[in-house]
mmCIF file of C-alpha atoms in Angstrom:
data_model
loop_
_atom_site.group_PDB
_atom_site.id
_atom_site.type_symbol
_atom_site.label_atom_id
_atom_site.label_comp_id
_atom_site.label_asym_id
_atom_site.label_seq_id
_atom_site.Cartn_x
_atom_site.Cartn_y
_atom_site.Cartn_z
ATOM 1 C CA MET A 264 60.531 -90.166 -37.440
ATOM 2 C CA GLN A 265 63.417 -90.817 -35.092
ATOM 3 C CA VAL A 266 66.133 -93.296 -36.050
ATOM 4 C CA ILE A 267 67.572 -94.747 -32.847
ATOM 5 C CA SER A 268 70.884 -96.617 -32.802
ATOM 6 C CA ALA A 269 72.086 -99.473 -30.628
ATOM 7 C CA GLU A 270 74.274 -97.043 -28.691
ATOM 8 C CA GLN A 271 71.227 -94.894 -27.909
ATOM 9 C CA VAL A 272 69.307 -97.974 -26.788
ATOM 10 C CA HIS A 273 72.034 -98.844 -24.295
ATOM 11 C CA GLN A 274 72.193 -95.250 -23.050
ATOM 12 C CA SER A 275 68.433 -95.107 -22.480
ATOM 13 C CA LEU A 276 67.734 -98.225 -20.466
ATOM 14 C CA ASN A 277 68.228 -99.614 -16.979
ATOM 15 C CA PHE A 278 66.829 -102.892 -15.706
ATOM 16 C CA PRO A 279 64.708 -101.686 -12.760
ATOM 17 C CA ALA A 280 62.793 -99.267 -14.990
ATOM 18 C CA LEU A 281 62.491 -101.728 -17.878
ATOM 19 C CA THR A 282 61.310 -104.592 -15.666
ATOM 20 C CA ALA A 283 58.677 -102.338 -14.118
ATOM 21 C CA ALA A 284 57.509 -101.167 -17.555
ATOM 22 C CA LEU A 285 57.221 -104.755 -18.771
ATOM 23 C CA ALA A 286 55.254 -105.805 -15.684
ATOM 24 C CA GLN A 287 52.811 -102.954 -16.231
ATOM 25 C CA ALA A 288 52.429 -103.707 -19.944
ATOM 26 C CA PHE A 289 51.839 -107.446 -19.485
ATOM 27 C CA ALA A 290 49.188 -106.694 -16.849
ATOM 28 C CA ALA A 291 47.350 -104.261 -19.143
ATOM 29 C CA PRO A 292 45.341 -105.023 -22.312
ATOM 30 C CA PHE A 293 47.449 -105.717 -25.412
ATOM 31 C CA HIS A 294 47.229 -107.418 -28.793
ATOM 32 C CA MET A 295 49.871 -109.741 -30.191
ATOM 33 C CA PRO A 296 49.100 -111.645 -33.429
ATOM 34 C CA ALA A 297 51.124 -114.755 -34.141
ATOM 35 C CA ARG A 298 54.562 -113.950 -35.406
ATOM 36 C CA GLN A 299 55.406 -114.926 -38.949
ATOM 37 C CA VAL A 300 58.677 -116.640 -39.834
ATOM 38 C CA PHE A 301 59.487 -117.098 -43.515
ATOM 39 C CA HIS A 302 62.191 -119.470 -44.720
ATOM 40 C CA LEU A 303 64.011 -117.933 -47.653
ATOM 41 C CA SER A 304 64.955 -121.120 -49.478
ATOM 42 C CA GLU A 305 63.288 -124.383 -50.404
ATOM 43 C CA ASP A 306 66.558 -126.131 -49.578
ATOM 44 C CA ALA A 307 66.011 -127.756 -46.167
ATOM 45 C CA ALA A 308 69.702 -127.352 -45.359
ATOM 46 C CA CYS A 309 69.428 -123.578 -45.714
ATOM 47 C CA LYS A 310 68.240 -121.897 -42.497
ATOM 48 C CA ASP A 311 68.124 -118.308 -43.801
ATOM 49 C CA ALA A 312 64.926 -116.677 -42.560
ATOM 50 C CA PHE A 313 62.961 -113.438 -42.307
ATOM 51 C CA ALA A 314 60.469 -112.806 -39.485
ATOM 52 C CA VAL A 315 57.816 -110.229 -38.619
ATOM 53 C CA LEU A 316 56.479 -109.724 -35.074
ATOM 54 C CA PRO A 317 53.562 -107.262 -34.643
ATOM 55 C CA SER A 318 51.932 -106.008 -31.440
ATOM 56 C CA TRP A 319 50.108 -103.007 -30.019
ATOM 57 C CA ASN A 320 48.660 -101.681 -26.783
ATOM 58 C CA GLN A 321 46.827 -98.536 -25.703
ATOM 59 C CA ASP A 322 49.912 -96.387 -26.309
ATOM 60 C CA VAL A 323 51.776 -97.551 -29.380
ATOM 61 C CA ILE A 324 51.812 -99.896 -32.382
ATOM 62 C CA GLY A 325 54.982 -101.756 -33.268
ATOM 63 C CA VAL A 326 56.449 -104.337 -35.573
ATOM 64 C CA LYS A 327 59.817 -106.004 -35.227
ATOM 65 C CA ALA A 328 61.412 -107.393 -38.377
ATOM 66 C CA PHE A 329 64.567 -109.446 -38.398
ATOM 67 C CA THR A 330 66.710 -111.514 -40.723
ATOM 68 C CA TYR A 331 68.571 -114.640 -39.647
ATOM 69 C CA PHE A 332 71.505 -115.847 -41.759
ATOM 70 C CA PRO A 333 73.407 -118.431 -39.666
ATOM 71 C CA ASP A 334 76.350 -118.641 -42.097
ATOM 72 C CA ASN A 335 77.128 -114.916 -41.943
ATOM 73 C CA GLY A 336 80.163 -115.543 -39.771
ATOM 74 C CA ALA A 337 82.054 -116.650 -42.860
ATOM 75 C CA HIS A 338 81.531 -113.114 -44.200
ATOM 76 C CA GLN A 339 82.453 -111.390 -40.909
ATOM 77 C CA LEU A 340 78.805 -110.377 -40.414
ATOM 78 C CA PRO A 341 76.360 -110.965 -37.535
ATOM 79 C CA SER A 342 73.882 -113.771 -38.103
ATOM 80 C CA LEU A 343 70.955 -111.565 -37.072
ATOM 81 C CA PHE A 344 69.851 -108.057 -38.060
ATOM 82 C CA SER A 345 66.757 -106.502 -36.529
ATOM 83 C CA LYS A 346 64.756 -103.251 -36.577
ATOM 84 C CA ILE A 347 61.616 -102.175 -34.720
ATOM 85 C CA LEU A 348 59.143 -99.685 -36.193
ATOM 86 C CA LEU A 349 56.896 -97.729 -33.822
ATOM 87 C CA PHE A 350 53.699 -95.843 -34.677
ATOM 88 C CA LYS A 351 51.386 -93.703 -32.555
ATOM 89 C CA ARG A 352 48.351 -95.637 -31.397
ATOM 90 C CA ASP A 353 45.845 -92.798 -31.722
ATOM 91 C CA HIS A 354 46.341 -91.769 -35.369
ATOM 92 C CA GLY A 355 49.087 -94.090 -36.644
ATOM 93 C CA GLU A 356 51.838 -91.551 -37.342
ATOM 94 C CA PRO A 357 55.353 -93.044 -37.450
ATOM 95 C CA LEU A 358 57.352 -92.471 -34.266
ATOM 96 C CA ALA A 359 60.707 -94.214 -34.603
ATOM 97 C CA MET A 360 62.852 -96.939 -36.076
ATOM 98 C CA VAL A 361 64.819 -98.545 -33.248
ATOM 99 C CA ASP A 362 67.761 -100.938 -33.417
ATOM 100 C CA GLY A 363 66.159 -104.297 -32.675
ATOM 101 C CA THR A 364 69.210 -106.396 -31.836
ATOM 102 C CA SER A 365 70.137 -104.333 -28.781
ATOM 103 C CA VAL A 366 66.481 -104.172 -27.722
ATOM 104 C CA THR A 367 66.322 -107.981 -27.895
ATOM 105 C CA TYR A 368 69.181 -108.360 -25.404
ATOM 106 C CA TRP A 369 67.605 -105.916 -22.969
ATOM 107 C CA ARG A 370 64.051 -107.256 -23.153
ATOM 108 C CA THR A 371 65.094 -110.916 -22.988
ATOM 109 C CA ALA A 372 67.113 -110.331 -19.835
ATOM 110 C CA ALA A 373 64.416 -108.139 -18.285
ATOM 111 C CA VAL A 374 61.664 -110.702 -18.965
ATOM 112 C CA SER A 375 63.829 -113.362 -17.317
ATOM 113 C CA ALA A 376 64.219 -111.172 -14.242
ATOM 114 C CA LEU A 377 60.507 -110.309 -14.252
ATOM 115 C CA ALA A 378 59.541 -113.996 -14.387
ATOM 116 C CA ALA A 379 61.824 -114.691 -11.421
ATOM 117 C CA GLN A 380 60.204 -111.790 -9.549
ATOM 118 C CA GLN A 381 56.824 -113.360 -10.149
ATOM 119 C CA LEU A 382 57.690 -117.037 -9.665
ATOM 120 C CA ALA A 383 60.834 -117.556 -7.579
ATOM 121 C CA ARG A 384 60.662 -117.683 -3.798
ATOM 122 C CA THR A 385 61.049 -114.243 -2.263
ATOM 123 C CA ASP A 386 64.139 -115.460 -0.398
ATOM 124 C CA ALA A 387 65.768 -117.103 -3.448
ATOM 125 C CA SER A 388 69.286 -115.700 -3.659
ATOM 126 C CA ARG A 389 71.607 -118.247 -5.310
ATOM 127 C CA LEU A 390 71.640 -117.752 -9.085
ATOM 128 C CA LEU A 391 73.107 -120.188 -11.620
ATOM 129 C CA LEU A 392 73.500 -119.064 -15.234
ATOM 130 C CA LEU A 393 74.075 -121.568 -18.026
ATOM 131 C CA GLY A 394 75.553 -119.919 -21.106
ATOM 132 C CA THR A 395 78.322 -117.505 -22.029
ATOM 133 C CA GLY A 396 76.914 -115.811 -25.123
ATOM 134 C CA ASN A 397 75.782 -112.245 -25.730
ATOM 135 C CA LEU A 398 72.951 -112.592 -23.210
ATOM 136 C CA ALA A 399 75.128 -113.680 -20.290
ATOM 137 C CA LEU A 400 76.046 -110.270 -18.863
ATOM 138 C CA PRO A 401 72.605 -108.712 -19.502
ATOM 139 C CA LEU A 402 70.989 -111.617 -17.656
ATOM 140 C CA LEU A 403 73.296 -111.267 -14.663
ATOM 141 C CA ARG A 404 72.717 -107.514 -14.585
ATOM 142 C CA ALA A 405 68.951 -107.879 -14.852
ATOM 143 C CA HIS A 406 68.582 -110.402 -12.047
ATOM 144 C CA SER A 407 70.958 -108.585 -9.713
ATOM 145 C CA ALA A 408 69.135 -105.301 -10.383
ATOM 146 C CA VAL A 409 65.773 -106.564 -9.148
ATOM 147 C CA ARG A 410 66.786 -109.087 -6.454
ATOM 148 C CA SER A 411 69.282 -109.303 -3.615
ATOM 149 C CA LEU A 412 71.596 -112.160 -4.603
ATOM 150 C CA SER A 413 74.009 -113.909 -2.251
ATOM 151 C CA SER A 414 75.944 -115.743 -4.971
ATOM 152 C CA VAL A 415 76.173 -116.067 -8.753
ATOM 153 C CA GLN A 416 77.610 -119.063 -10.580
ATOM 154 C CA VAL A 417 78.267 -119.268 -14.314
ATOM 155 C CA TRP A 418 78.605 -122.489 -16.316
ATOM 156 C CA GLY A 419 79.639 -122.814 -19.929
ATOM 157 C CA ARG A 420 81.179 -125.407 -22.184
ATOM 158 C CA ASP A 421 84.044 -122.974 -22.836
ATOM 159 C CA ILE A 422 85.605 -122.313 -19.428
ATOM 160 C CA ALA A 423 87.627 -119.385 -20.775
ATOM 161 C CA LYS A 424 84.431 -117.619 -21.890
ATOM 162 C CA ALA A 425 82.809 -118.308 -18.536
ATOM 163 C CA GLU A 426 85.835 -116.867 -16.760
ATOM 164 C CA ARG A 427 85.636 -113.692 -18.858
ATOM 165 C CA ILE A 428 81.938 -113.279 -18.020
ATOM 166 C CA VAL A 429 82.639 -113.781 -14.326
ATOM 167 C CA ALA A 430 85.545 -111.325 -14.341
ATOM 168 C CA ALA A 431 83.461 -108.662 -16.061
ATOM 169 C CA PHE A 432 80.497 -109.078 -13.729
ATOM 170 C CA ARG A 433 82.688 -109.249 -10.627
ATOM 171 C CA ALA A 434 84.171 -105.896 -11.622
ATOM 172 C CA GLU A 435 80.641 -104.464 -11.731
ATOM 173 C CA GLN A 436 79.521 -106.157 -8.496
ATOM 174 C CA PRO A 437 82.631 -106.474 -6.294
ATOM 175 C CA ALA A 438 80.607 -107.207 -3.150
ATOM 176 C CA LEU A 439 78.858 -110.198 -4.745
ATOM 177 C CA THR A 440 80.285 -113.727 -4.742
ATOM 178 C CA VAL A 441 80.656 -114.635 -8.434
ATOM 179 C CA SER A 442 82.345 -117.812 -9.655
ATOM 180 C CA VAL A 443 82.757 -120.237 -12.540
ATOM 181 C CA VAL A 444 81.510 -123.790 -12.038
ATOM 182 C CA SER A 445 82.535 -126.908 -13.920
ATOM 183 C CA ASP A 446 80.261 -129.463 -12.210
ATOM 184 C CA LEU A 447 76.911 -128.410 -13.663
ATOM 185 C CA ARG A 448 74.764 -130.993 -11.921
ATOM 186 C CA ALA A 449 76.170 -130.122 -8.502
ATOM 187 C CA ALA A 450 75.616 -126.431 -9.193
ATOM 188 C CA VAL A 451 71.986 -127.068 -10.191
ATOM 189 C CA ARG A 452 71.398 -128.922 -6.923
ATOM 190 C CA GLN A 453 72.707 -125.915 -4.961
ATOM 191 C CA SER A 454 70.818 -123.141 -6.778
ATOM 192 C CA ASP A 455 67.543 -121.335 -6.098
ATOM 193 C CA ILE A 456 67.253 -119.695 -9.531
ATOM 194 C CA ILE A 457 68.548 -121.499 -12.624
ATOM 195 C CA VAL A 458 68.664 -119.558 -15.896
ATOM 196 C CA ALA A 459 69.575 -121.400 -19.107
ATOM 197 C CA ALA A 460 70.496 -119.418 -22.221
ATOM 198 C CA THR A 461 72.441 -121.958 -24.246
ATOM 199 C CA GLY A 462 70.473 -123.154 -27.260
ATOM 200 C CA SER A 463 71.575 -126.678 -26.373
ATOM 201 C CA ALA A 464 70.075 -129.486 -28.435
ATOM 202 C CA GLU A 465 70.226 -131.891 -25.492
ATOM 203 C CA PRO A 466 68.965 -131.430 -21.913
ATOM 204 C CA LEU A 467 71.361 -129.730 -19.530
ATOM 205 C CA VAL A 468 69.039 -129.168 -16.559
ATOM 206 C CA LEU A 469 67.805 -132.519 -15.235
ATOM 207 C CA GLY A 470 64.718 -133.026 -13.139
ATOM 208 C CA GLU A 471 66.497 -135.254 -10.651
ATOM 209 C CA ASP A 472 68.919 -132.425 -9.815
ATOM 210 C CA VAL A 473 66.487 -129.526 -9.388
ATOM 211 C CA GLN A 474 65.585 -129.143 -5.727
ATOM 212 C CA ALA A 475 62.181 -128.364 -4.253
ATOM 213 C CA GLY A 476 61.454 -124.650 -4.192
ATOM 214 C CA SER A 477 63.705 -123.811 -7.136
ATOM 215 C CA HIS A 478 62.819 -121.617 -10.101
ATOM 216 C CA VAL A 479 64.050 -122.615 -13.581
ATOM 217 C CA ASP A 480 64.053 -120.208 -16.533
ATOM 218 C CA LEU A 481 64.690 -121.657 -20.001
ATOM 219 C CA LEU A 482 65.224 -119.115 -22.771
ATOM 220 C CA GLY A 483 67.965 -120.362 -25.068
ATOM 221 C CA ASN A 484 65.993 -122.681 -27.345
ATOM 222 C CA HIS A 485 63.415 -121.780 -30.015
ATOM 223 C CA SER A 486 63.184 -125.136 -31.816
ATOM 224 C CA PRO A 487 60.569 -127.882 -31.370
ATOM 225 C CA ASP A 488 63.171 -130.647 -31.608
ATOM 226 C CA ARG A 489 65.690 -129.228 -29.106
ATOM 227 C CA ARG A 490 65.516 -128.593 -25.369
ATOM 228 C CA GLU A 491 67.514 -127.322 -22.414
ATOM 229 C CA CYS A 492 65.807 -129.543 -19.794
ATOM 230 C CA ASP A 493 64.592 -133.114 -19.657
ATOM 231 C CA THR A 494 61.045 -134.414 -19.442
ATOM 232 C CA ALA A 495 61.429 -135.296 -15.765
ATOM 233 C CA LEU A 496 61.795 -131.618 -14.874
ATOM 234 C CA VAL A 497 58.681 -130.668 -16.834
ATOM 235 C CA GLU A 498 56.710 -133.407 -15.089
ATOM 236 C CA LYS A 499 57.684 -132.287 -11.583
ATOM 237 C CA SER A 500 57.275 -128.513 -12.201
ATOM 238 C CA ALA A 501 54.518 -125.953 -12.334
ATOM 239 C CA VAL A 502 54.977 -124.769 -15.934
ATOM 240 C CA PHE A 503 54.598 -121.124 -16.963
ATOM 241 C CA VAL A 504 55.271 -119.507 -20.356
ATOM 242 C CA ASP A 505 55.837 -116.029 -21.710
ATOM 243 C CA TYR A 506 53.144 -116.379 -24.416
ATOM 244 C CA ALA A 507 51.442 -119.699 -25.133
ATOM 245 C CA PRO A 508 50.783 -119.355 -28.901
ATOM 246 C CA ASN A 509 54.519 -118.957 -29.549
ATOM 247 C CA VAL A 510 55.758 -121.472 -26.981
ATOM 248 C CA CYS A 511 53.324 -124.157 -28.093
ATOM 249 C CA ARG A 512 54.756 -123.992 -31.623
ATOM 250 C CA GLU A 513 58.445 -123.592 -30.874
ATOM 251 C CA ALA A 514 59.522 -124.987 -27.500
ATOM 252 C CA GLY A 515 60.937 -128.492 -27.556
ATOM 253 C CA GLU A 516 61.102 -128.379 -23.756
ATOM 254 C CA LEU A 517 57.320 -128.857 -23.792
ATOM 255 C CA LEU A 518 56.646 -130.340 -27.230
ATOM 256 C CA ILE A 519 58.975 -133.322 -26.756
ATOM 257 C CA PRO A 520 57.276 -134.386 -23.472
ATOM 258 C CA VAL A 521 53.919 -133.963 -25.258
ATOM 259 C CA ALA A 522 55.099 -136.297 -28.023
ATOM 260 C CA GLU A 523 56.230 -138.764 -25.344
ATOM 261 C CA GLY A 524 52.765 -138.715 -23.790
ATOM 262 C CA ARG A 525 54.131 -137.400 -20.497
ATOM 263 C CA PHE A 526 52.803 -133.826 -20.604
ATOM 264 C CA THR A 527 49.919 -131.952 -22.202
ATOM 265 C CA LEU A 528 49.837 -128.299 -23.195
ATOM 266 C CA GLU A 529 46.698 -127.955 -21.065
ATOM 267 C CA GLN A 530 48.970 -128.488 -18.049
ATOM 268 C CA ILE A 531 50.619 -125.092 -18.630
ATOM 269 C CA ARG A 532 49.468 -123.210 -15.567
ATOM 270 C CA ALA A 533 49.597 -119.646 -16.875
ATOM 271 C CA ASP A 534 51.393 -117.111 -19.021
ATOM 272 C CA LEU A 535 53.377 -114.082 -17.909
ATOM 273 C CA ALA A 536 50.411 -111.747 -18.354
ATOM 274 C CA ALA A 537 48.328 -113.739 -15.869
ATOM 275 C CA CYS A 538 51.212 -113.675 -13.395
ATOM 276 C CA CYS A 539 51.600 -109.905 -13.740
ATOM 277 C CA ARG A 540 47.861 -109.454 -13.185
ATOM 278 C CA GLY A 541 48.119 -111.467 -9.966
ATOM 279 C CA GLU A 542 45.959 -114.292 -11.319
ATOM 280 C CA ALA A 543 48.591 -117.036 -11.124
ATOM 281 C CA GLY A 544 51.953 -117.819 -9.602
ATOM 282 C CA ARG A 545 53.863 -119.982 -7.167
ATOM 283 C CA ARG A 546 51.562 -121.787 -4.743
ATOM 284 C CA ASP A 547 54.010 -122.700 -1.986
ATOM 285 C CA ALA A 548 57.677 -122.602 -1.032
ATOM 286 C CA GLN A 549 58.302 -126.222 -2.067
ATOM 287 C CA GLU A 550 56.933 -125.966 -5.594
ATOM 288 C CA ILE A 551 59.348 -126.017 -8.531
ATOM 289 C CA THR A 552 58.426 -123.335 -11.058
ATOM 290 C CA LEU A 553 59.550 -123.622 -14.675
ATOM 291 C CA PHE A 554 59.296 -120.615 -17.001
ATOM 292 C CA LYS A 555 59.737 -121.201 -20.729
ATOM 293 C CA SER A 556 60.329 -118.144 -22.900
ATOM 294 C CA VAL A 557 60.754 -117.848 -26.662
ATOM 295 C CA GLY A 558 60.341 -114.061 -26.803
ATOM 296 C CA THR A 559 57.351 -111.816 -27.420
ATOM 297 C CA ALA A 560 56.611 -108.890 -29.688
ATOM 298 C CA LEU A 561 55.031 -107.086 -26.726
ATOM 299 C CA ALA A 562 58.345 -107.077 -24.854
ATOM 300 C CA ASP A 563 60.052 -105.663 -27.962
ATOM 301 C CA LEU A 564 57.331 -103.013 -28.259
ATOM 302 C CA VAL A 565 57.542 -101.919 -24.629
ATOM 303 C CA THR A 566 61.336 -101.773 -24.604
ATOM 304 C CA ALA A 567 61.556 -99.851 -27.879
ATOM 305 C CA HIS A 568 58.856 -97.421 -26.726
ATOM 306 C CA LEU A 569 60.693 -96.780 -23.461
ATOM 307 C CA VAL A 570 63.826 -95.997 -25.476
ATOM 308 C CA GLN A 571 61.914 -93.746 -27.869
ATOM 309 C CA ARG A 572 60.485 -91.722 -24.991
ATOM 310 C CA GLN A 573 63.938 -91.315 -23.480
ATOM 311 C CA GLN A 574 65.367 -90.236 -26.824
ATOM 312 C CA ALA A 575 62.490 -87.970 -27.907
ATOM 313 C CA PRO A 576 63.547 -84.371 -28.602
ATOM 314 C CA GLN A 577 62.717 -82.057 -25.725
ATOM 315 C CA ALA A 578 60.127 -79.417 -26.517
#
């Protein structure tokens, strides 16, 4: 069984190939049982957790396991550790153990870009990114790899972090207009594609600011009592999700409007698989599309398998 490091993951992947592999996998038959998250303490103040995410398709079986210890910073440790185990689909032999943290960055960014491919207007070219964390650069790289962008704007509460992200991406894409913005609402009004990766507890993207024809991607929040957009945006949008069983348990962006009586989960138009199969998508150039993602085991499986094939010993 191969043991594949984070460095090998980064060496193996590029966003055009990964986005194409994800599109193919979501369009094909797959199985994805509900993920299991176990809280490790009866103390409500303790958020330490362990999670297991299984999935399989016609090629491979996989399970991602991760631990989440939010107070690890005090011990100079990451808050999250993750590994993905892969097994052959035909007879079940172990294939590889792949670093899951690096895979998570790649697949999250690639799914965001894939959703924009499926749902944004074909001529959408002005990208706004909210967030300056570990996903910021992967998200910018993923979207620019699969779409011709005319401008990129980055917003963050910490301007210095936003400036570092912009400087790094500008060095990679010197021909592209890349800038930091401080007026978030004005930037939202001027953008075709809005990607939020912040984990904010309170809405940052407001329905009154999002213009007709825009595409909004919300991926930073995984909690039912938090949200990155307000109810007004949900009400005025065609809502799509990566995988409904997960989103309908975890996404405050939809669950809070449901509790308010202003949205129902039956109003979700489709999931990413239906979009990739050509069964659903944007209906016209004026429609606002909203894509809510909380992550899927299938995306982990596909990304890890692509890495494993790149890293497999040559016969």
